[in-house]
Coordinates of C-alpha atoms in Angstrom, one line a residue:
Chain A
M1 CA -3.4 -12.1 -28.2
T2 CA -5.0 -7.9 -27.3
E3 CA -2.3 -6.6 -24.6
I4 CA -2.7 -5.2 -21.7
E5 CA -0.6 -3.2 -19.5
T6 CA 0.2 -3.7 -16.1
I7 CA 0.6 -0.1 -13.5
S8 CA 1.6 -1.9 -11.1
E9 CA 0.7 -5.4 -8.3
Q10 CA 0.9 -5.7 -5.0
R11 CA 0.2 -8.4 -1.9
C12 CA -2.6 -8.2 -0.3
H13 CA -4.1 -11.4 1.7
G14 CA -2.1 -13.7 -0.4
G15 CA -2.4 -12.5 -3.4
T16 CA -1.8 -10.0 -6.0
Q17 CA -3.6 -6.4 -6.1
G18 CA -2.9 -5.4 -9.7
F19 CA -3.7 -2.4 -11.8
Y20 CA -3.9 -2.6 -15.7
R21 CA -4.8 0.0 -18.2
H22 CA -5.3 -1.5 -21.9
H23 CA -6.5 -0.3 -25.7
S24 CA -10.9 -1.1 -25.7
E25 CA -12.6 -1.3 -28.6
S26 CA -16.0 -0.5 -27.0
C27 CA -14.5 2.5 -25.4
G28 CA -11.7 3.5 -28.7
G29 CA -9.7 5.0 -25.7
P30 CA -7.7 3.5 -22.9
M31 CA -9.3 1.4 -20.2
R32 CA -7.7 1.1 -16.5
F33 CA -9.4 -1.4 -14.2
A34 CA -8.1 -3.5 -10.6
L35 CA -7.9 -6.9 -10.1
Y36 CA -7.4 -9.0 -7.4
Q37 CA -6.3 -12.6 -7.6
P38 CA -6.5 -14.7 -4.5
P39 CA -4.0 -16.8 -3.5
Q40 CA -5.6 -19.9 -4.9
A41 CA -5.5 -18.7 -8.3
A42 CA -1.8 -20.3 -8.4
S43 CA -3.2 -23.0 -9.3
E44 CA -6.6 -22.9 -10.6
V45 CA -8.8 -21.0 -12.1
C46 CA -11.3 -19.0 -10.4
P47 CA -15.0 -17.6 -10.6
V48 CA -15.3 -13.6 -10.8
L49 CA -16.8 -11.0 -9.5
Y50 CA -17.4 -7.3 -11.1
Y51 CA -17.9 -5.0 -9.3
L52 CA -19.1 -1.0 -10.6
A53 CA -18.1 1.7 -9.2
G54 CA -20.1 5.0 -9.1
L55 CA -20.7 8.6 -9.5
T56 CA -17.1 10.1 -9.4
C57 CA -15.0 7.0 -8.7
T58 CA -12.1 5.0 -10.7
E59 CA -11.0 1.7 -10.2
E60 CA -9.1 2.7 -7.4
T61 CA -11.7 3.9 -4.8
A62 CA -13.5 0.0 -3.9
T63 CA -10.3 -1.0 -4.3
I64 CA -8.9 1.2 -1.1
K65 CA -11.9 1.6 0.7
A66 CA -14.8 -1.8 0.1
G67 CA -12.1 -4.4 2.5
A68 CA -12.6 -6.5 -0.4
Q69 CA -9.8 -8.1 -0.4
R70 CA -10.0 -10.2 3.1
L71 CA -13.1 -12.2 2.7
A72 CA -11.8 -12.3 -1.5
S73 CA -9.0 -13.8 -1.1
E74 CA -11.0 -16.3 1.6
L75 CA -13.7 -17.6 -0.2
G76 CA -11.2 -18.1 -3.7
L77 CA -13.4 -15.2 -6.1
I78 CA -11.1 -12.8 -8.2
L79 CA -12.5 -9.0 -7.7
V80 CA -12.7 -6.3 -10.9
M81 CA -13.7 -3.1 -10.7
P82 CA -13.0 -0.9 -13.6
D83 CA -12.9 2.4 -13.5
T84 CA -16.4 3.8 -14.2
S85 CA -15.7 5.7 -18.1
P86 CA -13.1 6.2 -20.3
R87 CA -11.1 9.8 -19.6
N88 CA -9.6 12.1 -21.2
T89 CA -12.2 12.5 -23.9
G90 CA -11.4 15.8 -25.0
F91 CA -15.7 16.7 -25.3
D92 CA -17.4 20.2 -24.9
G93 CA -18.5 19.0 -21.6
A94 CA -16.8 15.8 -20.4
T95 CA -15.4 17.2 -17.7
G96 CA -16.7 19.6 -14.7
D97 CA -20.0 17.9 -13.5
W98 CA -19.2 15.2 -11.5
E99 CA -22.7 13.6 -12.6
F100 CA -22.0 13.5 -16.6
G101 CA -19.6 12.6 -18.4
E102 CA -15.8 11.3 -16.9
G103 CA -16.6 9.6 -13.9
A104 CA -20.6 9.2 -14.4
G105 CA -20.6 6.6 -17.7
F106 CA -23.4 5.5 -16.8
Y107 CA -22.9 1.8 -17.7
V108 CA -24.9 2.3 -21.1
D109 CA -24.1 2.2 -24.6
A110 CA -24.1 6.5 -25.9
T111 CA -26.2 6.4 -29.3
Q112 CA -25.8 10.3 -29.3
A113 CA -22.6 12.2 -30.6
P114 CA -20.2 13.2 -29.7
W115 CA -20.4 10.3 -26.6
S116 CA -21.4 7.3 -28.3
S117 CA -17.9 6.7 -30.1
R118 CA -16.3 6.7 -26.2
F119 CA -19.3 6.2 -24.1
R120 CA -19.8 2.2 -24.1
M121 CA -19.5 1.2 -20.9
H122 CA -22.2 -1.5 -20.8
S123 CA -20.7 -3.3 -23.5
Y124 CA -17.6 -2.5 -22.3
V125 CA -18.7 -4.3 -19.3
V126 CA -20.0 -7.2 -20.4
D127 CA -18.3 -8.3 -23.3
E128 CA -15.2 -6.7 -23.4
L129 CA -13.7 -7.1 -20.6
P130 CA -14.3 -10.0 -20.0
A131 CA -12.7 -11.9 -22.6
L132 CA -9.7 -10.0 -22.1
I133 CA -9.8 -11.2 -18.5
A134 CA -10.2 -14.4 -19.5
E135 CA -7.1 -14.6 -21.5
H136 CA -5.3 -12.7 -19.3
F137 CA -6.1 -14.2 -16.1
P138 CA -6.4 -17.5 -14.2
A139 CA -10.4 -16.7 -14.1
D140 CA -12.9 -19.0 -15.3
R141 CA -15.4 -16.8 -16.7
E142 CA -18.4 -19.5 -17.0
R143 CA -18.8 -17.9 -12.7
S144 CA -19.3 -14.9 -13.1
G145 CA -21.4 -12.3 -10.5
I146 CA -21.2 -8.3 -10.6
M147 CA -22.6 -5.9 -8.4
G148 CA -22.2 -2.5 -7.9
H149 CA -22.7 0.8 -5.7
S150 CA -25.6 3.6 -6.5
M151 CA -24.6 3.9 -9.9
G152 CA -22.6 1.1 -10.7
G153 CA -26.0 -0.9 -9.0
H154 CA -27.6 0.9 -11.5
G155 CA -25.0 -1.1 -13.9
A156 CA -24.9 -4.4 -12.5
L157 CA -28.7 -5.2 -12.3
T158 CA -29.4 -3.5 -15.4
I159 CA -26.8 -5.5 -16.9
A160 CA -27.5 -9.0 -15.5
L161 CA -31.7 -8.5 -16.5
K162 CA -30.5 -7.9 -19.8
H163 CA -28.3 -10.4 -20.1
P164 CA -30.0 -13.6 -18.7
G165 CA -27.5 -16.7 -17.7
R166 CA -24.1 -14.2 -18.3
Y167 CA -23.9 -13.9 -14.7
R168 CA -24.5 -16.6 -11.7
S169 CA -25.3 -13.8 -9.2
V170 CA -26.3 -9.8 -8.6
S171 CA -26.1 -7.4 -5.3
A172 CA -26.1 -4.5 -4.9
F173 CA -25.2 -1.2 -2.0
A174 CA -27.7 2.1 -2.1
P175 CA -28.4 1.3 -6.8
I176 CA -30.1 3.9 -8.7
V177 CA -33.0 2.0 -9.7
A178 CA -35.1 3.4 -11.9
P179 CA -32.8 6.0 -13.4
T180 CA -35.8 7.5 -16.0
Q181 CA -38.1 8.7 -12.7
V182 CA -35.1 10.1 -10.8
P183 CA -32.5 13.7 -11.0
W184 CA -29.3 11.7 -12.2
G185 CA -31.2 9.4 -14.6
E186 CA -33.3 12.7 -16.2
K187 CA -30.1 14.4 -16.7
A188 CA -27.8 11.7 -18.1
L189 CA -29.8 9.4 -20.0
P190 CA -31.1 11.8 -22.8
R191 CA -27.3 13.2 -23.5
Y192 CA -26.2 9.4 -24.2
L193 CA -29.4 8.4 -25.2
G194 CA -30.4 10.9 -27.1
E195 CA -34.9 12.1 -26.3
D196 CA -36.5 8.8 -27.1
T197 CA -37.6 7.3 -23.7
S198 CA -39.0 4.4 -24.8
A199 CA -34.2 4.0 -25.2
W200 CA -33.7 4.9 -21.6
A201 CA -36.3 2.0 -20.0
A202 CA -33.9 -0.7 -21.9
Y203 CA -31.4 0.8 -18.7
D204 CA -34.4 1.1 -15.9
A205 CA -34.2 -1.8 -14.0
C206 CA -37.8 -2.2 -12.7
E207 CA -38.6 -1.4 -16.1
L208 CA -36.7 -4.6 -16.8
V209 CA -36.8 -6.4 -13.9
R210 CA -40.7 -6.8 -15.8
R211 CA -39.8 -8.3 -18.3
Q212 CA -37.3 -10.4 -17.8
T213 CA -36.6 -11.7 -14.1
F214 CA -33.3 -13.0 -12.8
D215 CA -32.4 -16.3 -12.0
G216 CA -31.4 -16.0 -8.6
T217 CA -32.3 -13.9 -5.3
I218 CA -30.6 -9.7 -6.1
L219 CA -29.6 -8.9 -2.8
I220 CA -29.7 -5.1 -2.6
D221 CA -27.9 -3.3 0.3
Q222 CA -29.9 0.3 1.2
G223 CA -28.3 2.8 4.3
E224 CA -31.9 4.4 5.8
A225 CA -29.3 7.9 6.5
D226 CA -28.4 7.5 2.8
G227 CA -29.0 11.5 1.2
F228 CA -29.5 10.1 -1.6
L229 CA -32.7 8.0 -1.0
S230 CA -36.1 9.8 -1.2
T231 CA -34.8 11.8 -4.3
Q232 CA -32.8 9.6 -6.3
L233 CA -32.8 5.6 -4.9
K234 CA -36.3 4.7 -4.1
P235 CA -35.4 1.2 -3.4
E236 CA -39.4 0.9 -2.8
L237 CA -39.5 1.2 -6.6
F238 CA -37.5 -1.9 -7.6
D239 CA -39.0 -4.0 -4.1
Q240 CA -42.3 -3.2 -6.5
A241 CA -41.1 -4.4 -9.3
C242 CA -39.7 -7.0 -8.4
A243 CA -43.2 -7.7 -6.8
E244 CA -44.5 -7.2 -10.0
G245 CA -42.4 -9.8 -12.5
G246 CA -42.0 -12.3 -10.4
Q247 CA -38.4 -11.6 -9.2
S248 CA -36.6 -13.3 -5.8
L249 CA -35.6 -9.3 -4.3
V250 CA -33.9 -9.8 -0.6
L251 CA -33.9 -5.4 0.1
R252 CA -32.3 -4.8 3.4
R253 CA -32.6 -1.5 5.1
H254 CA -30.3 0.1 7.3
A255 CA -30.5 2.4 10.3
G256 CA -27.6 5.0 10.2
Y257 CA -26.2 4.1 7.7
D258 CA -25.0 7.2 5.1
H259 CA -23.7 6.9 0.6
S260 CA -20.2 6.0 1.7
Y261 CA -17.9 3.4 2.2
Y262 CA -18.6 3.0 5.6
F263 CA -21.3 1.6 4.9
I264 CA -20.4 -0.6 1.9
S265 CA -17.3 -1.8 4.1
T266 CA -19.5 -2.8 6.9
F267 CA -22.0 -5.1 4.6
I268 CA -19.5 -5.7 2.2
D269 CA -18.8 -9.5 4.0
D270 CA -22.3 -10.2 3.4
H271 CA -22.1 -9.6 -0.7
L272 CA -19.2 -11.7 -1.0
R273 CA -20.9 -14.4 0.1
H274 CA -24.0 -14.0 -1.3
H275 CA -22.0 -14.8 -4.8
A276 CA -19.5 -17.3 -3.4
S277 CA -22.7 -19.5 -2.6
A278 CA -23.8 -18.8 -6.9
L279 CA -20.0 -19.0 -8.1
G280 CA -19.4 -22.7 -6.4
R281 CA -17.4 -21.2 -4.3
P282 CA -20.0 -21.1 -0.3
Chain B
M1 CA -14.1 20.8 29.2
T2 CA -12.2 21.4 26.6
E3 CA -14.5 21.7 23.0
I4 CA -13.8 19.4 20.3
E5 CA -16.0 20.0 16.9
T6 CA -17.3 17.1 15.4
I7 CA -16.0 17.0 11.0
S8 CA -17.8 14.6 10.4
E9 CA -19.5 11.0 12.1
Q10 CA -21.3 8.5 9.6
R11 CA -22.2 4.4 10.7
C12 CA -19.7 1.5 10.5
H13 CA -20.1 -2.2 11.8
G14 CA -22.0 -1.1 14.1
G15 CA -20.6 1.5 15.9
T16 CA -19.6 5.7 14.3
Q17 CA -16.8 6.5 13.0
G18 CA -16.0 10.2 14.1
F19 CA -13.0 12.9 12.3
Y20 CA -12.6 15.8 14.9
R21 CA -11.2 19.0 15.5
H22 CA -9.7 20.9 18.8
H23 CA -7.1 23.2 19.4
S24 CA -3.8 21.6 21.0
E25 CA -2.3 23.5 23.1
S26 CA 0.6 20.6 23.0
C27 CA 0.3 21.5 19.2
G28 CA -0.1 25.8 19.8
G29 CA -3.4 25.9 17.0
P30 CA -6.2 23.6 15.7
M31 CA -5.3 19.7 14.9
R32 CA -7.6 16.9 13.7
F33 CA -8.0 13.0 14.7
A34 CA -10.7 9.8 13.4
L35 CA -12.1 8.4 16.4
Y36 CA -14.1 4.5 15.3
Q37 CA -16.0 4.1 18.8
P38 CA -17.0 0.1 17.9
P39 CA -21.0 -0.7 19.5
Q40 CA -19.9 -1.4 23.2
A41 CA -19.6 2.1 23.8
A42 CA -23.0 2.8 24.1
S43 CA -23.3 0.6 27.1
E44 CA -19.4 0.7 28.6
V45 CA -15.8 2.2 28.6
C46 CA -13.2 0.6 25.6
P47 CA -10.1 0.1 25.5
V48 CA -8.7 1.9 23.4
L49 CA -6.1 1.9 20.3
Y50 CA -3.9 4.5 19.6
Y51 CA -2.5 4.7 15.7
L52 CA 0.4 7.2 14.2
A53 CA 0.4 7.2 10.5
G54 CA 4.1 7.1 8.2
L55 CA 5.2 10.1 6.2
T56 CA 2.8 11.8 4.1
C57 CA -0.4 10.7 5.7
T58 CA -3.5 12.1 8.1
E59 CA -6.0 11.1 10.6
E60 CA -7.6 9.3 7.1
T61 CA -5.4 7.5 6.0
A62 CA -5.5 4.9 7.7
T63 CA -9.5 5.2 9.3
I64 CA -10.4 4.8 5.2
K65 CA -7.6 1.5 4.5
A66 CA -6.4 -0.2 7.0
G67 CA -9.9 -1.8 7.2
A68 CA -9.4 -2.0 11.3
Q69 CA -13.0 -1.6 12.1
R70 CA -14.3 -4.3 11.3
L71 CA -12.2 -6.4 13.8
A72 CA -12.3 -3.8 16.2
S73 CA -16.3 -3.9 16.3
E74 CA -15.9 -7.1 16.7
L75 CA -13.7 -6.5 20.2
G76 CA -15.0 -3.3 21.5
L77 CA -11.4 -1.6 20.9
I78 CA -12.1 2.0 20.3
L79 CA -9.9 3.6 17.5
V80 CA -8.4 6.6 17.6
M81 CA -6.0 8.1 14.2
P82 CA -4.5 11.4 14.6
D83 CA -2.7 14.0 12.3
T84 CA 0.8 13.4 11.9
S85 CA 1.2 16.8 13.0
P86 CA 0.2 20.0 12.2
R87 CA -1.2 21.9 9.5
N88 CA -0.7 25.4 7.8
T89 CA 1.7 26.1 10.6
G90 CA 3.0 28.4 7.9
F91 CA 6.8 28.0 9.0
D92 CA 10.0 28.8 6.8
G93 CA 10.3 24.3 5.0
A94 CA 7.8 22.9 6.7
T95 CA 5.7 22.0 3.4
G96 CA 6.5 20.7 -0.1
D97 CA 9.7 18.0 1.4
W98 CA 7.6 15.2 2.5
E99 CA 10.5 13.6 4.1
F100 CA 10.1 17.1 7.2
G101 CA 7.3 18.9 8.5
E102 CA 4.0 18.7 7.6
G103 CA 3.4 15.6 7.9
A104 CA 6.3 14.3 8.9
G105 CA 6.1 15.7 12.7
F106 CA 8.2 12.0 13.9
Y107 CA 6.1 12.3 16.6
V108 CA 8.8 13.9 19.0
D109 CA 8.5 17.5 21.1
A110 CA 10.5 19.6 19.0
T111 CA 13.0 22.0 20.4
Q112 CA 14.7 24.5 17.3
A113 CA 13.0 27.2 16.7
P114 CA 10.5 27.3 15.7
W115 CA 9.2 24.3 15.4
S116 CA 9.3 23.7 19.2
S117 CA 6.2 26.3 19.5
R118 CA 4.3 23.6 17.6
F119 CA 5.4 20.3 16.1
R120 CA 5.2 19.0 19.4
M121 CA 3.7 15.5 18.7
H122 CA 5.0 13.1 21.7
S123 CA 3.4 15.3 24.4
Y124 CA 0.2 15.8 22.2
V125 CA -0.1 11.8 21.9
V126 CA 1.1 10.7 24.5
D127 CA -0.5 13.5 27.2
E128 CA -3.5 16.3 25.7
L129 CA -5.1 13.3 22.7
P130 CA -5.9 10.9 26.4
A131 CA -7.0 13.1 28.1
L132 CA -9.2 14.9 25.3
I133 CA -10.4 11.5 24.9
A134 CA -11.6 10.6 28.0
E135 CA -13.2 13.1 28.2
H136 CA -15.3 13.2 25.2
F137 CA -16.1 9.8 24.4
P138 CA -16.5 6.4 26.5
A139 CA -12.9 5.7 26.5
D140 CA -11.1 3.5 29.7
R141 CA -7.6 5.2 30.0
E142 CA -6.3 2.6 31.9
R143 CA -6.4 -0.1 29.1
S144 CA -5.1 1.9 25.6
G145 CA -2.2 0.4 23.5
I146 CA -0.7 1.9 20.9
M147 CA 1.0 0.8 16.9
G148 CA 1.5 2.6 14.6
H149 CA 3.6 2.4 10.5
S150 CA 6.7 4.0 8.6
M151 CA 7.2 7.3 11.6
G152 CA 4.5 5.7 12.7
G153 CA 6.1 2.4 13.8
H154 CA 9.0 4.3 15.2
G155 CA 6.1 6.3 17.1
A156 CA 4.3 3.9 18.8
L157 CA 7.7 2.4 19.8
T158 CA 9.3 5.2 21.1
I159 CA 6.5 6.3 22.9
A160 CA 5.6 2.6 24.6
L161 CA 9.3 2.4 25.6
K162 CA 9.6 6.5 26.9
H163 CA 6.4 5.7 29.2
P164 CA 6.5 2.1 30.7
G165 CA 3.0 1.2 32.0
R166 CA 1.0 4.0 30.5
Y167 CA 0.2 1.1 27.4
R168 CA -0.4 -2.5 27.5
S169 CA 0.4 -3.0 24.3
V170 CA 3.0 -2.4 21.2
S171 CA 3.3 -2.8 18.1
A172 CA 4.2 -1.3 14.7
F173 CA 4.6 -2.0 10.8
A174 CA 7.8 -1.6 8.7
P175 CA 8.8 0.7 11.2
I176 CA 11.7 3.1 11.6
V177 CA 13.5 2.0 14.6
A178 CA 17.1 3.8 14.1
P179 CA 16.4 7.2 12.8
T180 CA 19.7 8.1 13.8
Q181 CA 21.3 5.9 11.9
V182 CA 19.1 6.4 8.6
P183 CA 18.5 9.1 6.4
W184 CA 15.0 9.7 7.6
G185 CA 15.9 10.3 10.8
E186 CA 19.2 12.2 10.2
K187 CA 17.8 15.0 7.9
A188 CA 15.1 15.1 10.6
L189 CA 16.1 14.7 13.9
P190 CA 18.4 17.8 14.1
R191 CA 16.1 19.9 12.5
Y192 CA 13.5 19.5 14.9
L193 CA 15.8 18.3 17.8
G194 CA 19.5 20.4 17.9
E195 CA 22.5 18.7 16.5
D196 CA 23.5 17.0 20.2
T197 CA 22.4 13.7 18.3
S198 CA 21.8 12.7 22.4
A199 CA 18.8 14.7 22.0
W200 CA 18.0 12.0 18.5
A201 CA 19.3 9.1 21.0
A202 CA 16.0 10.2 22.8
Y203 CA 14.0 9.3 20.2
D204 CA 15.5 6.3 18.9
A205 CA 13.2 2.2 19.3
C206 CA 16.9 0.6 19.5
E207 CA 18.4 3.1 22.0
L208 CA 15.6 2.3 24.4
V209 CA 15.4 -0.6 24.7
R210 CA 18.5 -1.2 25.5
R211 CA 18.0 0.7 28.6
Q212 CA 14.1 -0.2 29.7
T213 CA 12.5 -2.7 28.0
F214 CA 8.3 -3.2 27.8
D215 CA 6.4 -4.5 29.8
G216 CA 4.8 -7.1 26.9
T217 CA 5.5 -8.8 23.9
I218 CA 6.6 -5.9 21.3
L219 CA 4.8 -7.3 17.4
I220 CA 6.5 -5.6 14.8
D221 CA 5.6 -6.7 10.5
Q222 CA 8.3 -6.4 7.6
G223 CA 7.5 -7.0 3.7
E224 CA 10.8 -8.7 2.4
A225 CA 9.6 -6.2 -0.9
D226 CA 9.5 -2.9 0.8
G227 CA 11.4 -0.5 -1.3
F228 CA 12.5 1.0 2.3
L229 CA 14.2 -1.6 3.9
S230 CA 17.4 -1.7 3.9
T231 CA 17.8 1.7 3.7
Q232 CA 15.3 3.1 6.2
L233 CA 14.1 0.4 8.6
K234 CA 16.5 -1.9 8.6
P235 CA 13.8 -4.3 11.3
E236 CA 18.0 -6.3 11.9
L237 CA 18.6 -3.6 14.5
F238 CA 15.7 -3.4 17.0
D239 CA 15.6 -7.3 16.9
Q240 CA 19.1 -6.9 17.6
A241 CA 18.7 -4.6 20.3
C242 CA 15.7 -6.0 22.1
A243 CA 18.3 -9.2 22.1
E244 CA 20.3 -6.7 24.2
G245 CA 18.0 -5.5 26.1
G246 CA 15.9 -8.7 26.9
Q247 CA 13.1 -7.2 25.5
S248 CA 10.4 -10.3 24.3
L249 CA 9.8 -9.1 20.1
V250 CA 7.6 -11.3 17.5
L251 CA 9.3 -10.0 14.1
R252 CA 8.1 -11.6 11.4
R253 CA 9.0 -10.5 8.0
H254 CA 6.5 -11.8 4.7
A255 CA 7.9 -12.4 1.9
G256 CA 6.1 -10.1 -1.3
Y257 CA 4.9 -7.9 0.8
D258 CA 5.8 -4.2 0.4
H259 CA 5.6 -1.0 2.4
S260 CA 1.5 -0.3 1.6
Y261 CA -2.0 -0.6 3.0
Y262 CA -2.5 -3.9 0.9
F263 CA 0.4 -4.4 3.2
I264 CA -1.0 -3.7 6.6
S265 CA -4.5 -4.6 5.8
T266 CA -3.4 -7.5 5.2
F267 CA -2.2 -8.7 8.8
I268 CA -4.2 -5.4 10.7
D269 CA -6.3 -8.6 12.0
D270 CA -3.8 -10.0 13.8
H271 CA -2.3 -7.0 15.5
L272 CA -5.7 -5.8 17.0
R273 CA -5.9 -8.8 18.5
H274 CA -2.5 -8.8 19.8
H275 CA -3.6 -5.5 20.9
A276 CA -7.3 -6.5 22.3
S277 CA -5.3 -9.7 23.8
A278 CA -3.4 -7.5 26.5
L279 CA -6.1 -4.8 26.3
G280 CA -8.8 -7.8 28.4
R281 CA -10.7 -8.3 25.1
P282 CA -9.4 -11.5 24.4

C-alpha cells in the first residue's frame, strides 16, 4: 500500500476535512492534497469531485475559501483538492514568477529538462492521485467529476477532454480555454513542452474539443468584471470551439463578478449540483 | 461626514463584499473593517450583524473563512467584521505575542498607558463603528445583533450584556466567558486595565450576566475537541452564571469539532438564523 501522511484532520459539516502528504512517483517528490469526506463516507463509498486550483494557489486555497464542504456534506461528495505543482524543486526559475514554475504547473506533463522530472501534474491528477485515493478513502473510482478555476479550469477541461469516459462531469470557473493563444500559455507552455506548438495543442481545450467532445454538458461560469477576461480567458473562443465540435456547453456570464473566490463561493453550489447529478447524487 | 476609504469592493452572492479604512477617534488612528451588503441593501435599510474575531485575526479572517455571506444574502443581513485591534501602534510589546497587543485587543477600553491611547475597542465597536456605518451604508441602527469567536465571543457577550437594549441578539462560537479566571484574561487584562480586579470584572461575561441579563436567548456553540476548552474557555462557568442570573442560554456542545473555522463554517447558518429571527428577518 502506498503510504500517505496525515497532516491534519478536522471535523467539518459532519464530515472530515483532511490535509495529506505523500511521495509522488509522477512528480518525483512529495505532494500535498486536501480531501473532504462527507458524513456518508462513514458508511458507503462516495463519488469523488476533483477541484484544480489556479495560479499561486495551493491545496488550501479552495478548501478555505470556496465554501464547498457545506453542500458536499449534504450531497455526499468527496472533494479532492491537490496542490497546483510540486514544491521545493530547487530548479532555476521555479520560484519568483507567479505565472510559471511552482504554483503554476498548468496540469501538463512537462517534456523539457529540468521540468520533465517533476512537473508532471497531468499524470499525477489523472492516474496517480485517483489510485491513491481509492486505496486510502471510501471513494468510488467509477464515479468521478472534475472542475477547476482559471489555470485549474484549463486543467479540468483538458483532462476531461483527453480522457473520455474517465470523468462523468466537468465544470470550470473562469478557465483558461485557449492557452496556445494567450500570454499565460504562451509563456509557460514552451518552457514545459518545447517550441513545437503541436505539443501545446494537446493541452488546449479549444483544440481538444474540436476533435473529441465530452459526453455531457460542460458548465462554465465567468465573471464579466474579471480583470483577465479579455486578455487571458476569452471564453468566446471555447464557446465557438464547442459549437464547431458539437459539444454541449452552458457558459454563464455574470455581471459585476471578478476572478476571486467571492465569485467562486457565490456559484459553487451550482457546480456541486451539476456534478452530483452526473455522479448519482441528485 | 466622517470619511471612509474603500480598499476594495467585490461582488459576492448578489451583494457586495467591501473592505474599508477610516480614522478612528476611539482608537486614535486608522482602523479597518469588512462589510457585506446583501442584495436587499440596494433598495432598503437592512439590519446589521457584527462579528468580532478572535486572537491573531483581522477583518479578513471570517470574511474569507466563515462562509457567512451566502445566507446573509438570502436573509438580507449586513455583516460587519472589524479588525481585532489597532495596528502599527509602535508600542513596546504591542507585537510579537499573539495573546496580547495588536490582534489581541480583547474588546476593552484600556486604562493603562500606553494602551489607553489606542486600545479602545469597546468604544469603537459599541459607538463609533455603528455610527460610521449608519452614515455610509443602508444600515438600520435600530436593528443590530452581535456575535463573535473566542476572544471575539468574549467581546460579543460582554458588549451585549453591558449595553441592554442596544443589540437585539447575541451569539458566540467557543467564547472566552470568564477572562478573570483563565490564562488569556489573566495575562491581558492587567496590562490593559491595571491590577484592580474589579476593573476586569466589568469585562467578564460570567460576572456581568449575574448582575444584568440579556433580553433574549444567548446562543453558544462549542466544539468538544477544542484544544482551549478546558483551559481558556470553560463554558460550564457561563452555563452556571446564566442559571444563577436567570439568563436564557442555549449552549450546544459538538463532539469532534475544534476551535477552527471548519467548526464555525459548519454552524454559521444556525447563528445567522438566530440573529435574523430577532432582527425581523425570519
